[in-house]
XYZ file of C-alpha atoms in Angstrom:
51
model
C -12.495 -3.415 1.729
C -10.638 -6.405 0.460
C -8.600 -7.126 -2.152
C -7.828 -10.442 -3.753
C -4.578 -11.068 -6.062
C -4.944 -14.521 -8.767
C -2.707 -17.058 -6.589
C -2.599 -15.133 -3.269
C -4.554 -14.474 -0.443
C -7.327 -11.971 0.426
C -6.235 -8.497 2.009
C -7.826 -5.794 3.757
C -7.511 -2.094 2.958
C -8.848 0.534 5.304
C -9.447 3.909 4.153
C -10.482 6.786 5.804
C -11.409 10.141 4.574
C -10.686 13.201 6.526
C -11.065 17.145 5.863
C -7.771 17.401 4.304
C -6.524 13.549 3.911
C -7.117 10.271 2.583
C -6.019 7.762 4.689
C -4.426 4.250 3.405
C -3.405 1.438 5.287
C -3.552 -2.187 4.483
C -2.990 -5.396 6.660
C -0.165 -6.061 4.753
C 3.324 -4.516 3.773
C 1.900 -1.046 4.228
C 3.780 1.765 5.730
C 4.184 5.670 6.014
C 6.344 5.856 3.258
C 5.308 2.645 1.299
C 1.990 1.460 -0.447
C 1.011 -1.525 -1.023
C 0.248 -3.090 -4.026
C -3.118 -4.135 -2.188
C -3.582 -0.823 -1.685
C -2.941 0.309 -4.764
C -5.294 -2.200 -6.387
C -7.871 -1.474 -3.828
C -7.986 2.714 -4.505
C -7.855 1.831 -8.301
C -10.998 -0.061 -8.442
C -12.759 2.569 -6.942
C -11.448 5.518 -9.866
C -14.021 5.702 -12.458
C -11.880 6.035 -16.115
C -14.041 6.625 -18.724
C -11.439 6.609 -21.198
């Protein structure tokens, strides 16, 4: 999916769901031990808060 910041370019974030794990990776500034604020933004938008 992509993800597009006011003022910055469009990103990509891949996610893949396994038995046991969600995967995360973005195209940019992702890491094991780091997520992106791409990321972030992308697994965000796809929570459902109803308040």
């Amino acid at each position: 999916m992509s993800v597009k910041v006011p003022d910055e370019p469009k990103r990509l974030v891949y996610l893949k769901v396994t038995e046991k794990e969600l995967l995360v990776s973005c195209d940019f500034d992702t890491d094991r031990t780091y997520l992106s604020r791409y990321a972030y933004y992308a697994l965000l938008a796809q929570m459902n808060y109803d308040g």
